[in-house]
JSON list of C-alpha atoms in Angstrom, two decimals:
[
{"chain": "A", "resi": 13, "resn": "UNK", "atom": "CA", "xyz": [73.87, 149.81, 71.29]},
{"chain": "A", "resi": 14, "resn": "UNK", "atom": "CA", "xyz": [76.39, 152.38, 70.24]},
{"chain": "A", "resi": 15, "resn": "UNK", "atom": "CA", "xyz": [79.29, 152.13, 72.65]},
{"chain": "A", "resi": 16, "resn": "UNK", "atom": "CA", "xyz": [82.81, 153.34, 72.89]},
{"chain": "A", "resi": 17, "resn": "UNK", "atom": "CA", "xyz": [85.10, 151.39, 75.18]},
{"chain": "A", "resi": 18, "resn": "UNK", "atom": "CA", "xyz": [88.29, 152.83, 76.54]},
{"chain": "A", "resi": 19, "resn": "UNK", "atom": "CA", "xyz": [90.77, 151.56, 79.07]},
{"chain": "A", "resi": 20, "resn": "UNK", "atom": "CA", "xyz": [90.07, 154.05, 81.85]},
{"chain": "A", "resi": 21, "resn": "UNK", "atom": "CA", "xyz": [93.60, 153.70, 83.18]},
{"chain": "A", "resi": 22, "resn": "UNK", "atom": "CA", "xyz": [95.19, 155.47, 84.83]},
{"chain": "A", "resi": 23, "resn": "UNK", "atom": "CA", "xyz": [98.16, 155.15, 82.53]},
{"chain": "A", "resi": 24, "resn": "UNK", "atom": "CA", "xyz": [101.56, 156.37, 83.67]},
{"chain": "A", "resi": 25, "resn": "UNK", "atom": "CA", "xyz": [104.58, 156.72, 81.42]},
{"chain": "A", "resi": 26, "resn": "UNK", "atom": "CA", "xyz": [107.97, 158.32, 82.00]},
{"chain": "A", "resi": 27, "resn": "UNK", "atom": "CA", "xyz": [108.84, 161.52, 80.20]},
{"chain": "A", "resi": 28, "resn": "UNK", "atom": "CA", "xyz": [110.12, 160.83, 76.71]},
{"chain": "A", "resi": 29, "resn": "UNK", "atom": "CA", "xyz": [108.36, 157.48, 76.38]},
{"chain": "A", "resi": 30, "resn": "UNK", "atom": "CA", "xyz": [105.57, 156.54, 74.00]},
{"chain": "A", "resi": 31, "resn": "UNK", "atom": "CA", "xyz": [102.06, 156.59, 75.43]},
{"chain": "A", "resi": 32, "resn": "UNK", "atom": "CA", "xyz": [99.55, 154.27, 73.75]},
{"chain": "A", "resi": 33, "resn": "UNK", "atom": "CA", "xyz": [95.84, 154.82, 74.17]},
{"chain": "A", "resi": 34, "resn": "UNK", "atom": "CA", "xyz": [93.22, 152.49, 72.74]},
{"chain": "A", "resi": 35, "resn": "UNK", "atom": "CA", "xyz": [89.54, 152.61, 72.01]},
{"chain": "A", "resi": 36, "resn": "UNK", "atom": "CA", "xyz": [87.06, 150.11, 70.56]},
{"chain": "A", "resi": 37, "resn": "UNK", "atom": "CA", "xyz": [83.64, 150.91, 69.18]},
{"chain": "A", "resi": 38, "resn": "UNK", "atom": "CA", "xyz": [80.55, 148.87, 68.54]},
{"chain": "A", "resi": 39, "resn": "UNK", "atom": "CA", "xyz": [78.95, 150.37, 65.45]},
{"chain": "A", "resi": 40, "resn": "UNK", "atom": "CA", "xyz": [80.37, 149.26, 62.13]},
{"chain": "A", "resi": 41, "resn": "UNK", "atom": "CA", "xyz": [78.63, 152.22, 60.54]},
{"chain": "A", "resi": 42, "resn": "UNK", "atom": "CA", "xyz": [80.93, 154.64, 62.31]},
{"chain": "A", "resi": 43, "resn": "UNK", "atom": "CA", "xyz": [82.60, 156.96, 59.86]},
{"chain": "A", "resi": 44, "resn": "UNK", "atom": "CA", "xyz": [84.66, 159.56, 61.67]},
{"chain": "A", "resi": 45, "resn": "UNK", "atom": "CA", "xyz": [86.85, 159.10, 64.72]},
{"chain": "A", "resi": 46, "resn": "UNK", "atom": "CA", "xyz": [88.21, 161.73, 67.03]},
{"chain": "A", "resi": 47, "resn": "UNK", "atom": "CA", "xyz": [90.66, 162.07, 69.87]},
{"chain": "A", "resi": 48, "resn": "UNK", "atom": "CA", "xyz": [90.07, 164.83, 72.39]},
{"chain": "A", "resi": 49, "resn": "UNK", "atom": "CA", "xyz": [92.27, 165.87, 75.30]},
{"chain": "A", "resi": 50, "resn": "UNK", "atom": "CA", "xyz": [90.71, 167.14, 78.49]},
{"chain": "A", "resi": 51, "resn": "UNK", "atom": "CA", "xyz": [92.72, 168.75, 81.24]},
{"chain": "A", "resi": 52, "resn": "UNK", "atom": "CA", "xyz": [91.28, 168.57, 84.72]},
{"chain": "A", "resi": 53, "resn": "UNK", "atom": "CA", "xyz": [88.48, 171.08, 85.12]},
{"chain": "A", "resi": 54, "resn": "UNK", "atom": "CA", "xyz": [88.63, 172.09, 81.46]},
{"chain": "A", "resi": 55, "resn": "UNK", "atom": "CA", "xyz": [86.57, 171.26, 78.40]},
{"chain": "A", "resi": 56, "resn": "UNK", "atom": "CA", "xyz": [87.63, 168.74, 75.75]},
{"chain": "A", "resi": 57, "resn": "UNK", "atom": "CA", "xyz": [89.84, 170.01, 72.97]},
{"chain": "A", "resi": 58, "resn": "UNK", "atom": "CA", "xyz": [90.40, 168.25, 69.68]},
{"chain": "A", "resi": 59, "resn": "UNK", "atom": "CA", "xyz": [93.76, 166.61, 69.06]},
{"chain": "A", "resi": 60, "resn": "UNK", "atom": "CA", "xyz": [93.02, 164.98, 65.74]},
{"chain": "A", "resi": 61, "resn": "UNK", "atom": "CA", "xyz": [90.49, 163.06, 63.74]},
{"chain": "A", "resi": 62, "resn": "UNK", "atom": "CA", "xyz": [90.76, 160.15, 61.34]},
{"chain": "A", "resi": 63, "resn": "UNK", "atom": "CA", "xyz": [88.31, 158.57, 58.92]},
{"chain": "A", "resi": 64, "resn": "UNK", "atom": "CA", "xyz": [90.40, 156.23, 56.76]},
{"chain": "A", "resi": 65, "resn": "UNK", "atom": "CA", "xyz": [92.04, 152.96, 57.73]},
{"chain": "A", "resi": 66, "resn": "UNK", "atom": "CA", "xyz": [95.70, 153.32, 58.58]},
{"chain": "A", "resi": 67, "resn": "UNK", "atom": "CA", "xyz": [97.77, 155.92, 60.34]},
{"chain": "A", "resi": 68, "resn": "UNK", "atom": "CA", "xyz": [97.51, 159.67, 60.52]},
{"chain": "A", "resi": 69, "resn": "UNK", "atom": "CA", "xyz": [100.37, 161.63, 62.01]},
{"chain": "A", "resi": 70, "resn": "UNK", "atom": "CA", "xyz": [100.36, 165.14, 63.41]},
{"chain": "A", "resi": 71, "resn": "UNK", "atom": "CA", "xyz": [103.53, 166.14, 65.20]},
{"chain": "A", "resi": 72, "resn": "UNK", "atom": "CA", "xyz": [104.07, 163.85, 68.18]},
{"chain": "A", "resi": 73, "resn": "UNK", "atom": "CA", "xyz": [100.61, 162.33, 67.79]},
{"chain": "A", "resi": 74, "resn": "UNK", "atom": "CA", "xyz": [99.65, 159.39, 65.58]},
{"chain": "A", "resi": 75, "resn": "UNK", "atom": "CA", "xyz": [96.10, 158.10, 65.26]},
{"chain": "A", "resi": 76, "resn": "UNK", "atom": "CA", "xyz": [95.58, 154.59, 63.98]},
{"chain": "A", "resi": 77, "resn": "UNK", "atom": "CA", "xyz": [92.29, 153.28, 62.68]},
{"chain": "A", "resi": 78, "resn": "UNK", "atom": "CA", "xyz": [91.34, 149.68, 61.95]},
{"chain": "A", "resi": 79, "resn": "UNK", "atom": "CA", "xyz": [87.74, 149.48, 60.85]},
{"chain": "A", "resi": 80, "resn": "UNK", "atom": "CA", "xyz": [87.75, 145.72, 60.44]},
{"chain": "A", "resi": 81, "resn": "UNK", "atom": "CA", "xyz": [88.73, 145.26, 64.07]},
{"chain": "A", "resi": 82, "resn": "UNK", "atom": "CA", "xyz": [86.74, 148.30, 65.17]},
{"chain": "A", "resi": 83, "resn": "UNK", "atom": "CA", "xyz": [89.47, 149.99, 67.09]},
{"chain": "A", "resi": 84, "resn": "UNK", "atom": "CA", "xyz": [91.20, 153.31, 67.02]},
{"chain": "A", "resi": 85, "resn": "UNK", "atom": "CA", "xyz": [94.33, 154.20, 68.92]},
{"chain": "A", "resi": 86, "resn": "UNK", "atom": "CA", "xyz": [96.43, 157.23, 69.72]},
{"chain": "A", "resi": 87, "resn": "UNK", "atom": "CA", "xyz": [100.19, 157.16, 70.12]},
{"chain": "A", "resi": 88, "resn": "UNK", "atom": "CA", "xyz": [101.99, 160.04, 71.79]},
{"chain": "A", "resi": 89, "resn": "UNK", "atom": "CA", "xyz": [105.70, 160.05, 71.11]},
{"chain": "A", "resi": 90, "resn": "UNK", "atom": "CA", "xyz": [108.25, 161.77, 73.35]},
{"chain": "A", "resi": 91, "resn": "UNK", "atom": "CA", "xyz": [105.62, 162.21, 76.05]},
{"chain": "A", "resi": 92, "resn": "UNK", "atom": "CA", "xyz": [105.84, 165.42, 78.05]},
{"chain": "A", "resi": 93, "resn": "UNK", "atom": "CA", "xyz": [104.47, 166.26, 81.50]},
{"chain": "A", "resi": 94, "resn": "UNK", "atom": "CA", "xyz": [102.15, 168.71, 79.75]},
{"chain": "A", "resi": 95, "resn": "UNK", "atom": "CA", "xyz": [100.52, 165.73, 78.03]},
{"chain": "A", "resi": 96, "resn": "UNK", "atom": "CA", "xyz": [99.12, 164.63, 81.39]},
{"chain": "A", "resi": 97, "resn": "UNK", "atom": "CA", "xyz": [95.36, 164.74, 80.90]},
{"chain": "A", "resi": 98, "resn": "UNK", "atom": "CA", "xyz": [92.34, 162.58, 80.16]},
{"chain": "A", "resi": 99, "resn": "UNK", "atom": "CA", "xyz": [92.08, 161.47, 76.55]},
{"chain": "A", "resi": 100, "resn": "UNK", "atom": "CA", "xyz": [88.64, 160.91, 75.11]},
{"chain": "A", "resi": 101, "resn": "UNK", "atom": "CA", "xyz": [87.96, 159.01, 71.94]},
{"chain": "A", "resi": 102, "resn": "UNK", "atom": "CA", "xyz": [84.78, 159.65, 70.02]},
{"chain": "A", "resi": 103, "resn": "UNK", "atom": "CA", "xyz": [83.12, 158.53, 66.85]},
{"chain": "A", "resi": 104, "resn": "UNK", "atom": "CA", "xyz": [80.49, 160.09, 64.69]},
{"chain": "A", "resi": 105, "resn": "UNK", "atom": "CA", "xyz": [77.48, 158.47, 63.09]},
{"chain": "A", "resi": 106, "resn": "UNK", "atom": "CA", "xyz": [74.27, 160.06, 61.92]},
{"chain": "A", "resi": 107, "resn": "UNK", "atom": "CA", "xyz": [73.97, 163.34, 63.78]},
{"chain": "A", "resi": 108, "resn": "UNK", "atom": "CA", "xyz": [75.57, 162.24, 67.02]},
{"chain": "A", "resi": 109, "resn": "UNK", "atom": "CA", "xyz": [79.04, 161.95, 68.43]},
{"chain": "A", "resi": 110, "resn": "UNK", "atom": "CA", "xyz": [79.63, 159.19, 70.96]},
{"chain": "A", "resi": 111, "resn": "UNK", "atom": "CA", "xyz": [82.34, 159.56, 73.56]},
{"chain": "A", "resi": 112, "resn": "UNK", "atom": "CA", "xyz": [84.24, 157.04, 75.61]},
{"chain": "A", "resi": 113, "resn": "UNK", "atom": "CA", "xyz": [84.80, 157.46, 79.33]},
{"chain": "A", "resi": 114, "resn": "UNK", "atom": "CA", "xyz": [88.35, 158.61, 78.77]},
{"chain": "A", "resi": 115, "resn": "UNK", "atom": "CA", "xyz": [91.81, 157.37, 79.68]},
{"chain": "A", "resi": 116, "resn": "UNK", "atom": "CA", "xyz": [93.76, 159.25, 82.30]},
{"chain": "A", "resi": 117, "resn": "UNK", "atom": "CA", "xyz": [97.40, 159.73, 81.33]},
{"chain": "A", "resi": 118, "resn": "UNK", "atom": "CA", "xyz": [100.17, 160.87, 83.66]},
{"chain": "A", "resi": 119, "resn": "UNK", "atom": "CA", "xyz": [103.62, 161.60, 82.28]},
{"chain": "A", "resi": 120, "resn": "UNK", "atom": "CA", "xyz": [106.19, 161.37, 85.03]},
{"chain": "A", "resi": 121, "resn": "UNK", "atom": "CA", "xyz": [109.13, 163.79, 84.80]},
{"chain": "B", "resi": 8, "resn": "UNK", "atom": "CA", "xyz": [82.65, 185.13, 68.83]},
{"chain": "B", "resi": 9, "resn": "UNK", "atom": "CA", "xyz": [86.07, 183.56, 68.75]},
{"chain": "B", "resi": 10, "resn": "UNK", "atom": "CA", "xyz": [85.01, 180.54, 70.74]},
{"chain": "B", "resi": 11, "resn": "UNK", "atom": "CA", "xyz": [81.99, 178.88, 72.30]},
{"chain": "B", "resi": 12, "resn": "UNK", "atom": "CA", "xyz": [80.86, 180.89, 75.29]},
{"chain": "B", "resi": 13, "resn": "UNK", "atom": "CA", "xyz": [78.85, 179.39, 78.14]},
{"chain": "B", "resi": 14, "resn": "UNK", "atom": "CA", "xyz": [77.24, 181.11, 81.07]},
{"chain": "B", "resi": 15, "resn": "UNK", "atom": "CA", "xyz": [77.16, 180.80, 83.97]},
{"chain": "B", "resi": 16, "resn": "UNK", "atom": "CA", "xyz": [80.41, 178.99, 84.58]},
{"chain": "B", "resi": 17, "resn": "UNK", "atom": "CA", "xyz": [79.12, 177.79, 87.91]},
{"chain": "B", "resi": 18, "resn": "UNK", "atom": "CA", "xyz": [75.59, 177.47, 89.21]},
{"chain": "B", "resi": 19, "resn": "UNK", "atom": "CA", "xyz": [74.58, 176.26, 92.64]},
{"chain": "B", "resi": 20, "resn": "UNK", "atom": "CA", "xyz": [70.90, 175.74, 93.20]},
{"chain": "B", "resi": 21, "resn": "UNK", "atom": "CA", "xyz": [68.55, 173.95, 95.50]},
{"chain": "B", "resi": 22, "resn": "UNK", "atom": "CA", "xyz": [66.62, 170.85, 94.66]},
{"chain": "B", "resi": 23, "resn": "UNK", "atom": "CA", "xyz": [63.37, 171.68, 92.95]},
{"chain": "B", "resi": 24, "resn": "UNK", "atom": "CA", "xyz": [64.52, 174.97, 91.48]},
{"chain": "B", "resi": 25, "resn": "UNK", "atom": "CA", "xyz": [64.57, 175.98, 87.82]},
{"chain": "B", "resi": 26, "resn": "UNK", "atom": "CA", "xyz": [67.85, 176.72, 86.03]},
{"chain": "B", "resi": 27, "resn": "UNK", "atom": "CA", "xyz": [68.85, 178.06, 82.64]},
{"chain": "B", "resi": 28, "resn": "UNK", "atom": "CA", "xyz": [72.23, 177.52, 81.04]},
{"chain": "B", "resi": 29, "resn": "UNK", "atom": "CA", "xyz": [73.23, 179.60, 78.05]},
{"chain": "B", "resi": 30, "resn": "UNK", "atom": "CA", "xyz": [75.47, 178.81, 75.11]},
{"chain": "B", "resi": 31, "resn": "UNK", "atom": "CA", "xyz": [76.75, 181.26, 72.49]},
{"chain": "B", "resi": 32, "resn": "UNK", "atom": "CA", "xyz": [78.35, 179.25, 69.66]},
{"chain": "B", "resi": 33, "resn": "UNK", "atom": "CA", "xyz": [81.11, 180.22, 67.28]},
{"chain": "B", "resi": 34, "resn": "UNK", "atom": "CA", "xyz": [79.78, 182.73, 64.80]},
{"chain": "B", "resi": 35, "resn": "UNK", "atom": "CA", "xyz": [78.55, 181.01, 61.66]},
{"chain": "B", "resi": 36, "resn": "UNK", "atom": "CA", "xyz": [78.40, 177.55, 63.17]},
{"chain": "B", "resi": 37, "resn": "UNK", "atom": "CA", "xyz": [75.02, 176.10, 62.28]},
{"chain": "B", "resi": 38, "resn": "UNK", "atom": "CA", "xyz": [75.16, 172.99, 64.44]},
{"chain": "B", "resi": 39, "resn": "UNK", "atom": "CA", "xyz": [74.98, 173.20, 68.22]},
{"chain": "B", "resi": 40, "resn": "UNK", "atom": "CA", "xyz": [75.19, 170.36, 70.72]},
{"chain": "B", "resi": 41, "resn": "UNK", "atom": "CA", "xyz": [74.54, 170.03, 74.42]},
{"chain": "B", "resi": 42, "resn": "UNK", "atom": "CA", "xyz": [76.37, 167.36, 76.41]},
{"chain": "B", "resi": 43, "resn": "UNK", "atom": "CA", "xyz": [76.43, 166.49, 80.07]},
{"chain": "B", "resi": 44, "resn": "UNK", "atom": "CA", "xyz": [79.57, 165.23, 81.75]},
{"chain": "B", "resi": 45, "resn": "UNK", "atom": "CA", "xyz": [79.64, 163.66, 85.19]},
{"chain": "B", "resi": 46, "resn": "UNK", "atom": "CA", "xyz": [82.84, 163.14, 87.13]},
{"chain": "B", "resi": 47, "resn": "UNK", "atom": "CA", "xyz": [84.98, 160.40, 85.63]},
{"chain": "B", "resi": 48, "resn": "UNK", "atom": "CA", "xyz": [82.70, 159.97, 82.64]},
{"chain": "B", "resi": 49, "resn": "UNK", "atom": "CA", "xyz": [82.82, 161.02, 79.02]},
{"chain": "B", "resi": 50, "resn": "UNK", "atom": "CA", "xyz": [80.42, 163.60, 77.62]},
{"chain": "B", "resi": 51, "resn": "UNK", "atom": "CA", "xyz": [76.88, 162.28, 77.32]},
{"chain": "B", "resi": 52, "resn": "UNK", "atom": "CA", "xyz": [74.82, 163.54, 74.38]},
{"chain": "B", "resi": 53, "resn": "UNK", "atom": "CA", "xyz": [71.67, 165.49, 75.23]},
{"chain": "B", "resi": 54, "resn": "UNK", "atom": "CA", "xyz": [70.43, 167.39, 72.19]},
{"chain": "B", "resi": 55, "resn": "UNK", "atom": "CA", "xyz": [71.55, 168.64, 68.80]},
{"chain": "B", "resi": 56, "resn": "UNK", "atom": "CA", "xyz": [70.34, 171.69, 66.86]},
{"chain": "B", "resi": 57, "resn": "UNK", "atom": "CA", "xyz": [70.76, 172.32, 63.18]},
{"chain": "B", "resi": 58, "resn": "UNK", "atom": "CA", "xyz": [69.83, 175.97, 62.79]},
{"chain": "B", "resi": 59, "resn": "UNK", "atom": "CA", "xyz": [66.80, 176.79, 64.91]},
{"chain": "B", "resi": 60, "resn": "UNK", "atom": "CA", "xyz": [65.33, 173.33, 65.13]},
{"chain": "B", "resi": 61, "resn": "UNK", "atom": "CA", "xyz": [66.18, 170.48, 67.45]},
{"chain": "B", "resi": 62, "resn": "UNK", "atom": "CA", "xyz": [67.30, 167.82, 64.99]},
{"chain": "B", "resi": 63, "resn": "UNK", "atom": "CA", "xyz": [67.80, 165.19, 67.68]},
{"chain": "B", "resi": 64, "resn": "UNK", "atom": "CA", "xyz": [66.69, 165.45, 71.30]},
{"chain": "B", "resi": 65, "resn": "UNK", "atom": "CA", "xyz": [66.90, 161.74, 72.05]},
{"chain": "B", "resi": 66, "resn": "UNK", "atom": "CA", "xyz": [69.53, 162.28, 74.73]},
{"chain": "B", "resi": 67, "resn": "UNK", "atom": "CA", "xyz": [67.39, 164.44, 76.99]},
{"chain": "B", "resi": 68, "resn": "UNK", "atom": "CA", "xyz": [66.90, 162.28, 80.08]},
{"chain": "B", "resi": 69, "resn": "UNK", "atom": "CA", "xyz": [63.31, 163.30, 80.81]},
{"chain": "B", "resi": 70, "resn": "UNK", "atom": "CA", "xyz": [60.75, 166.03, 80.30]},
{"chain": "B", "resi": 71, "resn": "UNK", "atom": "CA", "xyz": [62.35, 168.25, 82.94]},
{"chain": "B", "resi": 72, "resn": "UNK", "atom": "CA", "xyz": [65.00, 169.08, 80.38]},
{"chain": "B", "resi": 73, "resn": "UNK", "atom": "CA", "xyz": [64.30, 171.37, 77.46]},
{"chain": "B", "resi": 74, "resn": "UNK", "atom": "CA", "xyz": [66.44, 173.41, 75.10]},
{"chain": "B", "resi": 75, "resn": "UNK", "atom": "CA", "xyz": [65.77, 176.17, 72.61]},
{"chain": "B", "resi": 76, "resn": "UNK", "atom": "CA", "xyz": [67.65, 178.01, 69.93]},
{"chain": "B", "resi": 77, "resn": "UNK", "atom": "CA", "xyz": [65.11, 180.54, 68.65]},
{"chain": "B", "resi": 78, "resn": "UNK", "atom": "CA", "xyz": [67.30, 182.52, 66.26]},
{"chain": "B", "resi": 79, "resn": "UNK", "atom": "CA", "xyz": [69.71, 179.81, 65.23]},
{"chain": "B", "resi": 80, "resn": "UNK", "atom": "CA", "xyz": [72.57, 181.15, 67.30]},
{"chain": "B", "resi": 81, "resn": "UNK", "atom": "CA", "xyz": [72.38, 181.31, 71.10]},
{"chain": "B", "resi": 82, "resn": "UNK", "atom": "CA", "xyz": [70.88, 178.29, 72.82]},
{"chain": "B", "resi": 83, "resn": "UNK", "atom": "CA", "xyz": [69.44, 177.90, 76.29]},
{"chain": "B", "resi": 84, "resn": "UNK", "atom": "CA", "xyz": [69.21, 174.63, 78.17]},
{"chain": "B", "resi": 85, "resn": "UNK", "atom": "CA", "xyz": [66.41, 174.69, 80.70]},
{"chain": "B", "resi": 86, "resn": "UNK", "atom": "CA", "xyz": [66.07, 172.31, 83.62]},
{"chain": "B", "resi": 87, "resn": "UNK", "atom": "CA", "xyz": [62.91, 172.28, 85.68]},
{"chain": "B", "resi": 88, "resn": "UNK", "atom": "CA", "xyz": [62.51, 170.90, 89.20]},
{"chain": "B", "resi": 89, "resn": "UNK", "atom": "CA", "xyz": [66.19, 170.17, 89.50]},
{"chain": "B", "resi": 90, "resn": "UNK", "atom": "CA", "xyz": [67.33, 167.03, 91.26]},
{"chain": "B", "resi": 91, "resn": "UNK", "atom": "CA", "xyz": [70.64, 166.22, 92.91]},
{"chain": "B", "resi": 92, "resn": "UNK", "atom": "CA", "xyz": [71.34, 163.76, 90.11]},
{"chain": "B", "resi": 93, "resn": "UNK", "atom": "CA", "xyz": [71.34, 166.65, 87.65]},
{"chain": "B", "resi": 94, "resn": "UNK", "atom": "CA", "xyz": [74.61, 167.86, 89.11]},
{"chain": "B", "resi": 95, "resn": "UNK", "atom": "CA", "xyz": [77.21, 167.73, 86.36]},
{"chain": "B", "resi": 96, "resn": "UNK", "atom": "CA", "xyz": [79.13, 169.89, 83.93]},
{"chain": "B", "resi": 97, "resn": "UNK", "atom": "CA", "xyz": [76.95, 170.86, 81.00]},
{"chain": "B", "resi": 98, "resn": "UNK", "atom": "CA", "xyz": [79.01, 171.27, 77.85]},
{"chain": "B", "resi": 99, "resn": "UNK", "atom": "CA", "xyz": [77.97, 173.07, 74.73]},
{"chain": "B", "resi": 100, "resn": "UNK", "atom": "CA", "xyz": [79.71, 172.50, 71.41]},
{"chain": "B", "resi": 101, "resn": "UNK", "atom": "CA", "xyz": [79.26, 173.91, 67.95]},
{"chain": "B", "resi": 102, "resn": "UNK", "atom": "CA", "xyz": [80.42, 172.96, 64.49]},
{"chain": "B", "resi": 103, "resn": "UNK", "atom": "CA", "xyz": [79.94, 173.68, 60.84]},
{"chain": "B", "resi": 104, "resn": "UNK", "atom": "CA", "xyz": [78.84, 170.35, 59.50]},
{"chain": "B", "resi": 105, "resn": "UNK", "atom": "CA", "xyz": [77.40, 168.40, 56.66]},
{"chain": "B", "resi": 106, "resn": "UNK", "atom": "CA", "xyz": [74.25, 166.43, 57.29]},
{"chain": "B", "resi": 107, "resn": "UNK", "atom": "CA", "xyz": [75.98, 163.12, 57.87]},
{"chain": "B", "resi": 108, "resn": "UNK", "atom": "CA", "xyz": [79.30, 162.88, 59.69]},
{"chain": "B", "resi": 109, "resn": "UNK", "atom": "CA", "xyz": [82.02, 161.33, 57.61]},
{"chain": "B", "resi": 110, "resn": "UNK", "atom": "CA", "xyz": [80.60, 162.43, 54.32]},
{"chain": "B", "resi": 111, "resn": "UNK", "atom": "CA", "xyz": [81.74, 165.58, 52.65]},
{"chain": "B", "resi": 112, "resn": "UNK", "atom": "CA", "xyz": [84.54, 167.31, 54.49]},
{"chain": "B", "resi": 113, "resn": "UNK", "atom": "CA", "xyz": [85.43, 165.49, 57.72]},
{"chain": "B", "resi": 114, "resn": "UNK", "atom": "CA", "xyz": [86.88, 168.75, 58.94]},
{"chain": "B", "resi": 115, "resn": "UNK", "atom": "CA", "xyz": [83.38, 170.18, 58.99]},
{"chain": "B", "resi": 116, "resn": "UNK", "atom": "CA", "xyz": [82.26, 167.68, 61.61]},
{"chain": "B", "resi": 117, "resn": "UNK", "atom": "CA", "xyz": [84.60, 168.71, 64.39]},
{"chain": "B", "resi": 118, "resn": "UNK", "atom": "CA", "xyz": [83.06, 169.77, 67.66]},
{"chain": "B", "resi": 119, "resn": "UNK", "atom": "CA", "xyz": [84.46, 172.80, 69.46]},
{"chain": "B", "resi": 120, "resn": "UNK", "atom": "CA", "xyz": [83.47, 172.85, 73.09]},
{"chain": "B", "resi": 121, "resn": "UNK", "atom": "CA", "xyz": [82.79, 175.70, 75.42]},
{"chain": "B", "resi": 122, "resn": "UNK", "atom": "CA", "xyz": [84.25, 175.81, 78.93]},
{"chain": "B", "resi": 123, "resn": "UNK", "atom": "CA", "xyz": [81.10, 174.31, 80.37]},
{"chain": "B", "resi": 124, "resn": "UNK", "atom": "CA", "xyz": [78.62, 175.23, 83.07]},
{"chain": "B", "resi": 125, "resn": "UNK", "atom": "CA", "xyz": [79.09, 173.38, 86.31]},
{"chain": "B", "resi": 126, "resn": "UNK", "atom": "CA", "xyz": [75.71, 172.77, 87.92]},
{"chain": "B", "resi": 127, "resn": "UNK", "atom": "CA", "xyz": [75.47, 171.75, 91.55]},
{"chain": "B", "resi": 128, "resn": "UNK", "atom": "CA", "xyz": [72.08, 170.86, 92.97]},
{"chain": "B", "resi": 129, "resn": "UNK", "atom": "CA", "xyz": [72.02, 170.80, 96.75]}
]
């Protein structure tokens, strides 16, 4: 069964701290991995994607992929109150994208 | 258009009624997806179109759900004999993609979502 497991949280961090979000997946055939941010009442928006083992950095965001351990994580440095949202991880295989249930993040001013 | 457009944004209907939800993808995007998202859950795959044809409809929960994309652009999700359990936000997404995610340009496999259609069945 193709599953994506996320710690549903909620996760609270103080402003300026590092927020760490984690996701594990079940299908070793997974090829592309995505992090989406979803504000309450809004649709998901892409933060970044990763397809190679290792780290990928984009501004304050770093995605980390470990295919051997089947996990992908997202680090948010210098967290801001505007980062408060639900973060969805997803992976792609075949012609489908599978989403986790999301992790709710609150950044406390 | 500039983004994925979904109408209506909100739909309230009574149990047993028929509803249609429309999605207008980003111009030029050949792939179109429908997802359903319930409160506190991640998006659940329903159906995927490549061009005019439904390439994968394995996520449709039952035969009350049907979707079309007759001209390879706008898509309509149709729900017959609605039930209270159908209440959710229905998300449409489009992308320009290769046949298999992860091969070719990964950037081509990114989903761009519309704002969603919130369906409430009373």
